mmCIF file of C-alpha atoms in Angstrom:
data_model
loop_
_atom_site.group_PDB
_atom_site.id
_atom_site.type_symbol
_atom_site.label_atom_id
_atom_site.label_comp_id
_atom_site.label_asym_id
_atom_site.label_seq_id
_atom_site.Cartn_x
_atom_site.Cartn_y
_atom_site.Cartn_z
ATOM 1 C CA MET A 1026 -27.868 18.567 -13.001
ATOM 2 C CA PRO A 1027 -26.720 18.755 -9.331
ATOM 3 C CA THR A 1028 -22.956 19.044 -8.856
ATOM 4 C CA THR A 1029 -21.183 16.505 -6.672
ATOM 5 C CA THR A 1030 -18.720 17.751 -4.063
ATOM 6 C CA PHE A 1031 -15.765 15.417 -3.626
ATOM 7 C CA ALA A 1032 -13.223 15.561 -0.813
ATOM 8 C CA LEU A 1033 -9.882 13.782 -0.759
ATOM 9 C CA VAL A 1034 -8.625 13.130 2.771
ATOM 10 C CA ASP A 1035 -4.917 12.279 2.840
ATOM 11 C CA CYS A 1036 -2.876 11.412 5.938
ATOM 12 C CA ASN A 1037 0.210 13.614 6.250
ATOM 13 C CA ASN A 1038 3.497 11.671 6.105
ATOM 14 C CA PHE A 1039 1.492 8.621 7.194
ATOM 15 C CA TYR A 1040 4.201 6.126 8.235
ATOM 16 C CA ALA A 1041 6.154 8.772 10.160
ATOM 17 C CA SER A 1042 2.930 10.036 11.777
ATOM 18 C CA CYS A 1043 2.061 6.484 12.934
ATOM 19 C CA GLU A 1044 5.451 6.235 14.655
ATOM 20 C CA ARG A 1045 4.821 9.527 16.456
ATOM 21 C CA VAL A 1046 1.370 8.575 17.788
ATOM 22 C CA PHE A 1047 2.917 6.342 20.466
ATOM 23 C CA ALA A 1048 6.181 8.305 20.794
ATOM 24 C CA PRO A 1049 5.102 11.915 21.394
ATOM 25 C CA HIS A 1050 8.674 12.917 22.277
ATOM 26 C CA LEU A 1051 9.346 12.723 18.514
ATOM 27 C CA ALA A 1052 7.143 15.773 17.831
ATOM 28 C CA GLY A 1053 9.216 18.266 15.850
ATOM 29 C CA ARG A 1054 12.071 15.792 15.403
ATOM 30 C CA PRO A 1055 12.873 14.461 11.900
ATOM 31 C CA VAL A 1056 11.698 10.869 11.377
ATOM 32 C CA VAL A 1057 12.386 8.427 8.543
ATOM 33 C CA VAL A 1058 11.061 4.906 7.885
ATOM 34 C CA LEU A 1059 13.063 2.260 6.027
ATOM 35 C CA SER A 1060 11.977 -0.422 3.552
ATOM 36 C CA ASN A 1061 12.087 -4.184 4.138
ATOM 37 C CA ASN A 1062 15.466 -5.368 5.444
ATOM 38 C CA ASP A 1063 16.141 -1.765 6.493
ATOM 39 C CA GLY A 1064 17.319 -1.082 2.956
ATOM 40 C CA CYS A 1065 16.109 2.297 1.677
ATOM 41 C CA ILE A 1066 14.233 5.358 2.928
ATOM 42 C CA ILE A 1067 10.537 5.003 2.036
ATOM 43 C CA ALA A 1068 8.903 7.670 4.225
ATOM 44 C CA ARG A 1069 9.975 10.992 5.757
ATOM 45 C CA SER A 1070 8.442 13.462 8.167
ATOM 46 C CA ALA A 1071 8.181 17.099 7.098
ATOM 47 C CA GLU A 1072 11.285 17.887 9.176
ATOM 48 C CA ALA A 1073 13.289 15.169 7.405
ATOM 49 C CA LYS A 1074 12.147 16.502 4.007
ATOM 50 C CA ALA A 1075 13.237 20.004 5.029
ATOM 51 C CA LEU A 1076 16.698 18.647 5.844
ATOM 52 C CA GLY A 1077 16.975 17.265 2.322
ATOM 53 C CA VAL A 1078 16.854 13.574 3.303
ATOM 54 C CA PRO A 1079 16.451 11.882 -0.111
ATOM 55 C CA MET A 1080 13.559 9.487 -0.771
ATOM 56 C CA GLY A 1081 14.680 6.037 -1.889
ATOM 57 C CA GLN A 1082 18.292 6.536 -0.768
ATOM 58 C CA PRO A 1083 19.980 3.442 0.759
ATOM 59 C CA ALA A 1084 20.019 3.868 4.530
ATOM 60 C CA PHE A 1085 23.707 2.999 4.924
ATOM 61 C CA GLN A 1086 24.612 5.999 2.736
ATOM 62 C CA CYS A 1087 22.746 8.337 5.128
ATOM 63 C CA ARG A 1088 24.179 7.235 8.465
ATOM 64 C CA ASP A 1089 26.236 10.408 8.902
ATOM 65 C CA LEU A 1090 23.214 12.536 7.964
ATOM 66 C CA PHE A 1091 21.046 10.691 10.501
ATOM 67 C CA ALA A 1092 23.614 11.171 13.274
ATOM 68 C CA ARG A 1093 24.355 14.808 12.436
ATOM 69 C CA HIS A 1094 20.707 15.888 12.648
ATOM 70 C CA GLY A 1095 19.435 13.471 15.315
ATOM 71 C CA ILE A 1096 17.031 11.822 12.867
ATOM 72 C CA ALA A 1097 14.876 9.059 14.367
ATOM 73 C CA VAL A 1098 15.097 5.959 12.141
ATOM 74 C CA PHE A 1099 12.519 3.131 12.114
ATOM 75 C CA SER A 1100 12.161 -0.179 10.319
ATOM 76 C CA SER A 1101 8.832 -0.458 8.521
ATOM 77 C CA ASN A 1102 6.060 -1.674 10.853
ATOM 78 C CA TYR A 1103 3.197 -2.624 8.538
ATOM 79 C CA ALA A 1104 1.113 -4.214 11.302
ATOM 80 C CA LEU A 1105 0.965 -0.819 13.029
ATOM 81 C CA TYR A 1106 0.404 1.157 9.821
ATOM 82 C CA GLY A 1107 -2.391 -1.145 8.636
ATOM 83 C CA ASP A 1108 -4.242 -0.964 11.937
ATOM 84 C CA MET A 1109 -3.892 2.823 12.201
ATOM 85 C CA SER A 1110 -5.176 3.137 8.627
ATOM 86 C CA ALA A 1111 -8.269 1.085 9.537
ATOM 87 C CA ARG A 1112 -8.934 3.411 12.493
ATOM 88 C CA VAL A 1113 -8.646 6.501 10.285
ATOM 89 C CA MET A 1114 -11.014 5.007 7.674
ATOM 90 C CA VAL A 1115 -13.618 4.042 10.285
ATOM 91 C CA THR A 1116 -13.491 7.621 11.606
ATOM 92 C CA LEU A 1117 -13.903 9.084 8.101
ATOM 93 C CA SER A 1118 -16.906 6.861 7.379
ATOM 94 C CA ARG A 1119 -18.919 8.775 10.014
ATOM 95 C CA PHE A 1120 -18.727 12.019 8.042
ATOM 96 C CA ALA A 1121 -20.148 11.146 4.619
ATOM 97 C CA PRO A 1122 -22.845 8.910 3.119
ATOM 98 C CA ALA A 1123 -20.376 7.490 0.571
ATOM 99 C CA MET A 1124 -16.639 6.850 0.732
ATOM 100 C CA GLU A 1125 -13.954 5.238 -1.438
ATOM 101 C CA ILE A 1126 -10.800 3.988 0.290
ATOM 102 C CA TYR A 1127 -8.198 4.832 -2.335
ATOM 103 C CA SER A 1128 -5.015 3.690 -0.571
ATOM 104 C CA ILE A 1129 -3.683 2.956 2.901
ATOM 105 C CA ASP A 1130 -3.593 6.686 3.680
ATOM 106 C CA GLU A 1131 -6.140 8.275 1.284
ATOM 107 C CA ALA A 1132 -9.923 8.226 0.903
ATOM 108 C CA PHE A 1133 -12.434 10.095 -1.245
ATOM 109 C CA LEU A 1134 -15.650 11.266 0.441
ATOM 110 C CA ASP A 1135 -18.891 12.548 -1.050
ATOM 111 C CA LEU A 1136 -19.674 15.795 0.818
ATOM 112 C CA THR A 1137 -22.497 16.888 -1.490
ATOM 113 C CA GLY A 1138 -25.175 18.935 0.262
ATOM 114 C CA LEU A 1139 -23.995 18.330 3.823
ATOM 115 C CA PRO A 1140 -25.093 20.957 6.371
ATOM 116 C CA GLY A 1141 -22.490 23.564 7.242
ATOM 117 C CA GLY A 1142 -20.796 23.418 3.811
ATOM 118 C CA ALA A 1143 -17.989 21.225 2.560
ATOM 119 C CA ALA A 1144 -15.148 23.334 3.999
ATOM 120 C CA GLY A 1145 -16.701 23.364 7.485
ATOM 121 C CA GLN A 1146 -17.219 19.608 7.334
ATOM 122 C CA ALA A 1147 -13.612 19.166 6.189
ATOM 123 C CA ARG A 1148 -12.322 21.077 9.207
ATOM 124 C CA ARG A 1149 -14.428 18.898 11.531
ATOM 125 C CA ILE A 1150 -13.002 15.810 9.792
ATOM 126 C CA ARG A 1151 -9.458 17.063 10.278
ATOM 127 C CA GLU A 1152 -9.987 17.846 13.962
ATOM 128 C CA THR A 1153 -11.785 14.575 14.723
ATOM 129 C CA VAL A 1154 -9.263 12.308 12.991
ATOM 130 C CA ALA A 1155 -6.420 14.044 14.842
ATOM 131 C CA ARG A 1156 -8.217 13.762 18.202
ATOM 132 C CA TRP A 1157 -9.376 10.137 17.818
ATOM 133 C CA THR A 1158 -6.321 8.609 16.102
ATOM 134 C CA GLY A 1159 -3.451 11.102 16.483
ATOM 135 C CA ILE A 1160 -2.915 11.159 12.692
ATOM 136 C CA PRO A 1161 -2.821 14.612 10.973
ATOM 137 C CA VAL A 1162 -4.709 14.794 7.662
ATOM 138 C CA SER A 1163 -5.194 17.305 4.863
ATOM 139 C CA VAL A 1164 -8.458 17.720 2.932
ATOM 140 C CA GLY A 1165 -8.871 18.877 -0.665
ATOM 141 C CA ILE A 1166 -12.357 19.670 -2.013
ATOM 142 C CA GLY A 1167 -13.534 19.982 -5.611
ATOM 143 C CA PRO A 1168 -16.376 19.296 -8.057
ATOM 144 C CA THR A 1169 -14.369 16.350 -9.472
ATOM 145 C CA LYS A 1170 -12.030 13.781 -7.951
ATOM 146 C CA THR A 1171 -9.089 15.142 -9.974
ATOM 147 C CA LEU A 1172 -9.650 18.699 -8.706
ATOM 148 C CA ALA A 1173 -10.096 17.411 -5.132
ATOM 149 C CA LYS A 1174 -6.750 15.621 -5.441
ATOM 150 C CA LEU A 1175 -5.140 18.765 -6.822
ATOM 151 C CA ALA A 1176 -6.649 20.866 -3.992
ATOM 152 C CA ASN A 1177 -5.327 18.395 -1.431
ATOM 153 C CA ARG A 1178 -1.819 18.821 -2.820
ATOM 154 C CA ALA A 1179 -2.076 22.585 -2.371
ATOM 155 C CA ALA A 1180 -3.614 22.241 1.120
ATOM 156 C CA LYS A 1181 -0.533 20.293 2.211
ATOM 157 C CA LYS A 1182 1.913 22.626 0.539
ATOM 158 C CA HIS A 1183 0.645 25.993 1.790
ATOM 159 C CA PRO A 1184 0.492 26.473 5.605
ATOM 160 C CA ALA A 1185 -2.036 29.323 5.162
ATOM 161 C CA CYS A 1186 -4.655 26.730 4.113
ATOM 162 C CA ASP A 1187 -4.436 25.116 7.563
ATOM 163 C CA GLY A 1188 -4.899 21.695 5.973
ATOM 164 C CA VAL A 1189 -8.121 22.437 4.037
ATOM 165 C CA LEU A 1190 -8.590 23.885 0.546
ATOM 166 C CA ASP A 1191 -11.801 24.092 -1.526
ATOM 167 C CA PHE A 1192 -11.010 24.466 -5.236
ATOM 168 C CA SER A 1193 -14.527 25.782 -5.972
ATOM 169 C CA THR A 1194 -14.048 28.819 -3.721
ATOM 170 C CA HIS A 1195 -10.383 29.507 -4.516
ATOM 171 C CA PRO A 1196 -9.953 33.184 -5.541
ATOM 172 C CA ASP A 1197 -7.645 32.334 -8.472
ATOM 173 C CA PRO A 1198 -8.180 28.762 -9.753
ATOM 174 C CA ASP A 1199 -6.136 29.446 -12.913
ATOM 175 C CA ALA A 1200 -3.076 30.325 -10.835
ATOM 176 C CA LEU A 1201 -3.604 27.210 -8.727
ATOM 177 C CA LEU A 1202 -3.685 25.026 -11.850
ATOM 178 C CA GLU A 1203 -0.653 26.851 -13.268
ATOM 179 C CA SER A 1204 1.348 25.963 -10.111
ATOM 180 C CA VAL A 1205 0.885 22.202 -10.603
ATOM 181 C CA PRO A 1206 3.510 20.553 -12.865
ATOM 182 C CA ILE A 1207 1.958 18.398 -15.569
ATOM 183 C CA GLU A 1208 3.602 15.195 -14.285
ATOM 184 C CA ASP A 1209 1.961 15.738 -10.877
ATOM 185 C CA VAL A 1210 -1.590 15.759 -12.267
ATOM 186 C CA TRP A 1211 -3.492 12.654 -11.130
ATOM 187 C CA GLY A 1212 -3.957 10.313 -14.103
ATOM 188 C CA ILE A 1213 -1.187 11.742 -16.313
ATOM 189 C CA GLY A 1214 1.771 9.606 -15.260
ATOM 190 C CA ARG A 1215 5.439 9.803 -16.166
ATOM 191 C CA ARG A 1216 5.150 8.666 -19.820
ATOM 192 C CA TYR A 1217 2.376 11.075 -20.808
ATOM 193 C CA GLY A 1218 4.011 13.780 -18.672
ATOM 194 C CA ALA A 1219 7.194 13.509 -20.746
ATOM 195 C CA MET A 1220 5.212 13.513 -24.008
ATOM 196 C CA LEU A 1221 3.232 16.604 -23.004
ATOM 197 C CA ALA A 1222 6.365 18.389 -21.762
ATOM 198 C CA GLY A 1223 7.889 17.727 -25.183
ATOM 199 C CA HIS A 1224 5.006 19.745 -26.674
ATOM 200 C CA GLY A 1225 5.501 22.566 -24.176
ATOM 201 C CA ILE A 1226 2.587 21.518 -21.930
ATOM 202 C CA LEU A 1227 4.133 22.000 -18.507
ATOM 203 C CA SER A 1228 1.241 22.651 -16.121
ATOM 204 C CA ALA A 1229 -2.265 21.458 -15.229
ATOM 205 C CA ARG A 1230 -3.648 24.732 -16.611
ATOM 206 C CA ALA A 1231 -1.924 24.280 -19.980
ATOM 207 C CA PHE A 1232 -3.289 20.734 -20.218
ATOM 208 C CA ARG A 1233 -6.804 21.869 -19.311
ATOM 209 C CA ASP A 1234 -6.713 24.467 -22.104
ATOM 210 C CA LEU A 1235 -5.421 22.098 -24.810
ATOM 211 C CA PRO A 1236 -7.739 21.429 -27.764
ATOM 212 C CA ARG A 1237 -9.685 18.275 -26.983
ATOM 213 C CA GLU A 1238 -8.738 16.818 -30.386
ATOM 214 C CA PHE A 1239 -5.046 16.876 -29.380
ATOM 215 C CA VAL A 1240 -5.771 14.830 -26.235
ATOM 216 C CA GLN A 1241 -8.051 12.385 -28.094
ATOM 217 C CA LYS A 1242 -5.389 11.801 -30.754
ATOM 218 C CA ARG A 1243 -2.370 11.335 -28.500
ATOM 219 C CA MET A 1244 -3.772 9.877 -25.260
ATOM 220 C CA THR A 1245 -6.235 7.207 -24.135
ATOM 221 C CA VAL A 1246 -9.781 7.835 -22.978
ATOM 222 C CA GLN A 1247 -8.338 8.246 -19.477
ATOM 223 C CA GLY A 1248 -6.449 11.328 -20.711
ATOM 224 C CA VAL A 1249 -9.708 12.790 -22.059
ATOM 225 C CA HIS A 1250 -11.387 12.110 -18.706
ATOM 226 C CA THR A 1251 -8.532 13.835 -16.873
ATOM 227 C CA GLN A 1252 -8.871 16.928 -19.068
ATOM 228 C CA LEU A 1253 -12.656 17.035 -18.584
ATOM 229 C CA GLU A 1254 -12.216 16.653 -14.826
ATOM 230 C CA LEU A 1255 -9.780 19.602 -14.786
ATOM 231 C CA ARG A 1256 -12.523 21.581 -16.590
ATOM 232 C CA GLY A 1257 -14.965 20.694 -13.801
ATOM 233 C CA PHE A 1258 -16.919 17.886 -15.513
ATOM 234 C CA SER A 1259 -17.044 14.840 -13.272
ATOM 235 C CA CYS A 1260 -16.122 11.617 -15.135
ATOM 236 C CA LEU A 1261 -14.938 9.458 -12.210
ATOM 237 C CA ASP A 1262 -17.492 8.324 -9.642
ATOM 238 C CA LEU A 1263 -16.684 6.952 -6.199
ATOM 239 C CA GLU A 1264 -15.885 3.240 -6.270
ATOM 240 C CA LYS A 1265 -17.990 2.140 -3.318
ATOM 241 C CA ALA A 1266 -16.813 -1.494 -3.471
ATOM 242 C CA PRO A 1267 -13.231 -2.260 -4.488
ATOM 243 C CA PRO A 1268 -12.960 -4.700 -7.410
ATOM 244 C CA ALA A 1269 -11.983 -8.240 -6.487
ATOM 245 C CA PRO A 1270 -8.258 -8.833 -7.043
ATOM 246 C CA LYS A 1271 -7.142 -11.086 -9.866
ATOM 247 C CA THR A 1272 -3.953 -12.140 -8.079
ATOM 248 C CA LEU A 1273 -2.513 -12.046 -4.560
ATOM 249 C CA MET A 1274 1.212 -12.013 -3.855
ATOM 250 C CA SER A 1275 3.481 -12.435 -0.860
ATOM 251 C CA SER A 1276 7.255 -12.009 -1.137
ATOM 252 C CA ARG A 1277 10.188 -10.738 0.894
ATOM 253 C CA SER A 1278 13.904 -10.180 0.551
ATOM 254 C CA PHE A 1279 15.809 -12.366 2.987
ATOM 255 C CA GLY A 1280 17.752 -10.957 5.936
ATOM 256 C CA ARG A 1281 20.815 -12.908 4.726
ATOM 257 C CA ALA A 1282 21.698 -14.979 1.695
ATOM 258 C CA VAL A 1283 19.896 -18.353 1.645
ATOM 259 C CA THR A 1284 21.783 -21.282 0.120
ATOM 260 C CA VAL A 1285 19.884 -24.318 1.463
ATOM 261 C CA ARG A 1286 16.748 -25.582 -0.270
ATOM 262 C CA ASP A 1287 14.999 -26.467 3.003
ATOM 263 C CA GLU A 1288 15.339 -22.865 4.210
ATOM 264 C CA LEU A 1289 13.958 -21.589 0.915
ATOM 265 C CA ALA A 1290 10.995 -23.986 1.217
ATOM 266 C CA GLU A 1291 10.439 -22.764 4.795
ATOM 267 C CA ALA A 1292 10.298 -19.147 3.637
ATOM 268 C CA LEU A 1293 7.881 -20.004 0.822
ATOM 269 C CA ALA A 1294 5.633 -21.898 3.263
ATOM 270 C CA GLU A 1295 5.509 -18.759 5.419
ATOM 271 C CA TYR A 1296 4.573 -16.588 2.434
ATOM 272 C CA VAL A 1297 1.923 -19.099 1.321
ATOM 273 C CA SER A 1298 0.474 -19.173 4.836
ATOM 274 C CA ARG A 1299 0.108 -15.373 4.859
ATOM 275 C CA VAL A 1300 -1.378 -15.053 1.384
ATOM 276 C CA ALA A 1301 -3.785 -17.973 1.957
ATOM 277 C CA ALA A 1302 -5.143 -16.216 5.052
ATOM 278 C CA LYS A 1303 -5.753 -13.108 2.897
ATOM 279 C CA LEU A 1304 -7.475 -15.300 0.328
ATOM 280 C CA ARG A 1305 -9.906 -16.674 2.909
ATOM 281 C CA ARG A 1306 -10.615 -13.216 4.374
ATOM 282 C CA ARG A 1307 -11.759 -12.104 0.916
ATOM 283 C CA GLY A 1308 -13.885 -15.208 0.352
ATOM 284 C CA LEU A 1309 -11.775 -16.324 -2.628
ATOM 285 C CA VAL A 1310 -10.100 -19.493 -3.867
ATOM 286 C CA ALA A 1311 -7.058 -19.862 -6.158
ATOM 287 C CA SER A 1312 -6.841 -21.965 -9.308
ATOM 288 C CA GLY A 1313 -3.072 -21.726 -9.670
ATOM 289 C CA MET A 1314 0.188 -20.519 -8.196
ATOM 290 C CA GLN A 1315 3.442 -19.025 -9.453
ATOM 291 C CA VAL A 1316 6.634 -19.318 -7.406
ATOM 292 C CA PHE A 1317 9.670 -17.150 -8.129
ATOM 293 C CA VAL A 1318 13.241 -16.920 -6.822
ATOM 294 C CA GLN A 1319 16.078 -14.433 -7.311
ATOM 295 C CA THR A 1320 19.767 -14.682 -6.414
ATOM 296 C CA TYR A 1321 22.682 -12.344 -5.825
ATOM 297 C CA ALA A 1322 25.271 -11.995 -8.576
ATOM 298 C CA ASP A 1323 27.827 -14.781 -8.548
ATOM 299 C CA ALA A 1324 31.335 -13.996 -7.285
ATOM 300 C CA SER A 1325 32.714 -15.276 -10.588
ATOM 301 C CA GLY A 1326 30.844 -12.575 -12.468
ATOM 302 C CA ARG A 1327 27.916 -14.666 -13.697
ATOM 303 C CA PRO A 1328 24.695 -12.627 -13.878
ATOM 304 C CA PRO A 1329 22.107 -13.276 -11.132
ATOM 305 C CA TYR A 1330 19.831 -16.308 -11.551
ATOM 306 C CA ALA A 1331 16.057 -15.763 -11.525
ATOM 307 C CA ASN A 1332 13.324 -18.200 -12.424
ATOM 308 C CA THR A 1333 9.630 -18.957 -11.976
ATOM 309 C CA ALA A 1334 7.475 -22.085 -11.925
ATOM 310 C CA CYS A 1335 3.720 -22.609 -11.890
ATOM 311 C CA ALA A 1336 1.538 -25.273 -10.305
ATOM 312 C CA ALA A 1337 -2.195 -25.887 -10.068
ATOM 313 C CA PRO A 1338 -4.335 -27.743 -7.518
ATOM 314 C CA PRO A 1339 -6.885 -30.361 -8.692
ATOM 315 C CA SER A 1340 -9.623 -27.815 -7.964
ATOM 316 C CA PRO A 1341 -9.640 -24.166 -6.802
ATOM 317 C CA THR A 1342 -8.705 -24.024 -3.125
ATOM 318 C CA ASP A 1343 -7.923 -21.786 -0.128
ATOM 319 C CA HIS A 1344 -6.445 -24.637 1.937
ATOM 320 C CA THR A 1345 -3.048 -23.613 3.297
ATOM 321 C CA ALA A 1346 -1.498 -27.097 3.409
ATOM 322 C CA THR A 1347 -2.505 -27.829 -0.204
ATOM 323 C CA LEU A 1348 -0.990 -24.540 -1.354
ATOM 324 C CA ILE A 1349 2.232 -25.143 0.622
ATOM 325 C CA SER A 1350 2.561 -28.545 -1.047
ATOM 326 C CA LEU A 1351 2.149 -26.890 -4.475
ATOM 327 C CA ALA A 1352 4.832 -24.317 -3.639
ATOM 328 C CA GLY A 1353 7.254 -27.087 -2.645
ATOM 329 C CA ARG A 1354 6.731 -28.873 -5.962
ATOM 330 C CA ALA A 1355 7.228 -25.644 -7.931
ATOM 331 C CA LEU A 1356 10.394 -24.847 -5.984
ATOM 332 C CA ALA A 1357 11.836 -28.253 -6.857
ATOM 333 C CA ASP A 1358 11.651 -27.277 -10.556
ATOM 334 C CA ILE A 1359 13.571 -24.013 -10.206
ATOM 335 C CA PHE A 1360 15.953 -24.464 -7.263
ATOM 336 C CA ARG A 1361 19.566 -24.582 -8.370
ATOM 337 C CA PRO A 1362 22.260 -25.470 -5.788
ATOM 338 C CA GLY A 1363 25.336 -23.292 -5.488
ATOM 339 C CA TRP A 1364 23.537 -19.950 -5.657
ATOM 340 C CA ARG A 1365 23.014 -17.369 -2.888
ATOM 341 C CA TYR A 1366 19.275 -16.594 -2.944
ATOM 342 C CA LYS A 1367 18.196 -13.106 -1.925
ATOM 343 C CA LYS A 1368 14.407 -13.153 -2.519
ATOM 344 C CA ALA A 1369 11.491 -15.507 -3.152
ATOM 345 C CA GLY A 1370 7.749 -15.204 -3.379
ATOM 346 C CA VAL A 1371 4.418 -16.716 -4.361
ATOM 347 C CA ILE A 1372 1.612 -15.329 -6.520
ATOM 348 C CA LEU A 1373 -1.842 -16.900 -6.329
ATOM 349 C CA LEU A 1374 -3.553 -16.888 -9.735
ATOM 350 C CA GLY A 1375 -7.023 -17.417 -11.157
ATOM 351 C CA LEU A 1376 -8.861 -16.090 -8.119
ATOM 352 C CA GLU A 1377 -12.604 -16.581 -7.957
ATOM 353 C CA SER A 1378 -15.337 -16.432 -5.394
ATOM 354 C CA ARG A 1379 -15.438 -19.413 -3.054
ATOM 355 C CA ALA A 1380 -19.226 -19.455 -3.310
ATOM 356 C CA GLY A 1381 -19.223 -19.411 -7.118
ATOM 357 C CA ARG A 1382 -16.129 -21.448 -7.987
ATOM 358 C CA GLN A 1383 -16.144 -23.772 -10.989
ATOM 359 C CA LEU A 1384 -16.063 -27.470 -10.058
ATOM 360 C CA SER A 1385 -15.553 -30.405 -12.388
ATOM 361 C CA LEU A 1386 -18.649 -32.265 -13.540
ATOM 362 C CA LEU A 1387 -16.754 -35.562 -13.454
ATOM 363 C CA ASP A 1388 -14.939 -35.360 -10.125
ATOM 364 C CA ALA A 1389 -16.840 -35.646 -6.877
ATOM 365 C CA PRO A 1390 -15.857 -33.129 -4.169
ATOM 366 C CA ALA A 1391 -12.926 -34.416 -2.129
ATOM 367 C CA PRO A 1392 -14.192 -36.154 1.046
ATOM 368 C CA GLU A 1393 -11.854 -34.098 3.212
ATOM 369 C CA ALA A 1394 -13.050 -30.738 1.782
ATOM 370 C CA ALA A 1395 -15.529 -30.035 4.579
ATOM 371 C CA ARG A 1396 -12.983 -30.989 7.231
ATOM 372 C CA ASN A 1397 -10.323 -28.766 5.627
ATOM 373 C CA ALA A 1398 -12.747 -25.841 5.589
ATOM 374 C CA ARG A 1399 -13.448 -26.273 9.313
ATOM 375 C CA LEU A 1400 -9.719 -26.557 10.027
ATOM 376 C CA MET A 1401 -8.933 -23.312 8.161
ATOM 377 C CA ALA A 1402 -11.814 -21.527 9.905
ATOM 378 C CA ALA A 1403 -10.443 -22.649 13.286
ATOM 379 C CA LEU A 1404 -6.888 -21.571 12.320
ATOM 380 C CA ASP A 1405 -8.057 -18.108 11.280
ATOM 381 C CA ALA A 1406 -10.253 -17.706 14.364
ATOM 382 C CA VAL A 1407 -7.402 -18.558 16.763
ATOM 383 C CA ASN A 1408 -4.977 -16.189 15.023
ATOM 384 C CA ALA A 1409 -7.591 -13.410 14.953
ATOM 385 C CA LYS A 1410 -8.249 -13.770 18.688
ATOM 386 C CA TRP A 1411 -4.751 -14.439 20.019
ATOM 387 C CA GLY A 1412 -2.543 -12.726 17.455
ATOM 388 C CA LYS A 1413 -0.876 -13.504 14.133
ATOM 389 C CA ASP A 1414 1.105 -16.780 14.039
ATOM 390 C CA THR A 1415 -0.356 -18.119 17.290
ATOM 391 C CA LEU A 1416 -1.014 -21.188 15.132
ATOM 392 C CA ALA A 1417 1.072 -21.798 12.002
ATOM 393 C CA PRO A 1418 1.927 -24.760 9.782
ATOM 394 C CA ALA A 1419 5.066 -26.611 10.918
ATOM 395 C CA ALA A 1420 6.454 -26.172 7.392
ATOM 396 C CA CYS A 1421 6.980 -22.466 8.157
ATOM 397 C CA GLY A 1422 9.755 -23.396 10.614
ATOM 398 C CA ILE A 1423 10.625 -21.898 13.988
ATOM 399 C CA GLY A 1424 14.096 -20.344 13.856
ATOM 400 C CA LYS A 1425 13.482 -18.489 10.576
ATOM 401 C CA LEU A 1426 17.110 -17.472 10.094
ATOM 402 C CA TRP A 1427 16.155 -16.204 6.637
ATOM 403 C CA ALA A 1428 13.665 -13.630 7.998
ATOM 404 C CA MET A 1429 14.202 -10.052 6.908
ATOM 405 C CA ARG A 1430 16.024 -7.579 9.138
ATOM 406 C CA GLN A 1431 13.883 -5.172 11.186
ATOM 407 C CA GLU A 1432 16.454 -3.971 13.699
ATOM 408 C CA LYS A 1433 14.724 -0.650 14.335
ATOM 409 C CA ARG A 1434 11.057 -1.731 14.317
ATOM 410 C CA SER A 1435 8.823 -0.022 16.865
ATOM 411 C CA PRO A 1436 6.395 -2.179 18.927
ATOM 412 C CA ARG A 1437 3.170 -3.277 17.232
ATOM 413 C CA TYR A 1438 1.260 -1.199 19.778
ATOM 414 C CA THR A 1439 -2.272 -1.898 18.578
ATOM 415 C CA THR A 1440 -2.215 -5.508 17.377
ATOM 416 C CA VAL A 1441 0.004 -7.595 19.718
ATOM 417 C CA TRP A 1442 -0.863 -8.008 23.411
ATOM 418 C CA ASP A 1443 2.761 -8.261 24.544
ATOM 419 C CA GLU A 1444 3.618 -4.982 22.808
ATOM 420 C CA LEU A 1445 0.802 -2.804 24.155
ATOM 421 C CA PRO A 1446 2.027 0.587 25.387
ATOM 422 C CA VAL A 1447 2.370 0.850 29.181
ATOM 423 C CA ALA A 1448 1.214 3.933 31.093
ATOM 424 C CA ARG A 1449 2.704 4.623 34.512
ATOM 425 C CA ALA A 1450 1.214 7.048 37.056
ATOM 426 C CA GLY A 1451 2.646 8.563 40.192
#
């Protein structure tokens, strides 16, 4: 049976690399990116990691560290990161007949039987992505997806690999597996990692060499697949089409405490507007919605208040105004005056294909359905051509005093006309 050759292409320090593409003066300088509301550190450049900047640490606790080492600090800029990811994925798609986009900064490629060998193709991929997008990537190659992932980890870790490592041609694969802690093996996870460590299984090599009966007895079928993949038997094929989501969510922490119901409703309308646009892009409709709110702890010592409420439209829909109306009704059930709200969100439930949605046999389609569909198509077309929020429901408000803090956000260089980079000559 012919052996498949998988490659995992992973962008190096992706968020920090995106910030550097349009700010080349940051080359060699430590960079960190903060979470929503500039709360915690969620991404670090290699230089920041070398300085010991801790992942997940609240930013205010690191101010002295940032100043002492001249660390460049950015608010998260997901519009930029999403667009740069799309450019990387389009570039990768030219190099292989089949590809699986695994995350915003990772993709598996099928490099089986390509001329020039997998390692040569991987080096061309690395050079082309860097030249066309400015994003550095590392490539791991193996006969299974798990071994490709493991090879990618080593390619990033060891400078001698120059960003590419082929597990199949490694001179000492046992030593490579021995160097990978069990909890870092793809598919093991923290819970199984702790269980295996308790039995003295501390590395990928030790797990590979376990009796299969032990894995079958103590782990799920996924654990058996992981062990077989470490032995070189491919159990996980490329997922060429991502499965349709069962839910879609939009939520944010507020930039300041919200105490007024109208402001909370405004924020929820904004979140509904964003998630409804995603729904339409995927050709889906929602049969229900869940709204949730969370508060800060009360000054008197009461524990924080959190609650959820659900609502359903008469029939599955992707109409923004209908969904905003549902969110307002759900909020009325759970809003409690006198609290300082810190976060709210909406989750769309019961998603199904717009083309195949279930309609009632007794109820005729609403007369305004066709008009609503045309209105949503026009809304999406205008925002796609002229930029996000060129048109928005009035319920989303204008001042948006509740919006999250992004005091250090870089320009959205590739998606907003007014923020395009400017080149000056002479």
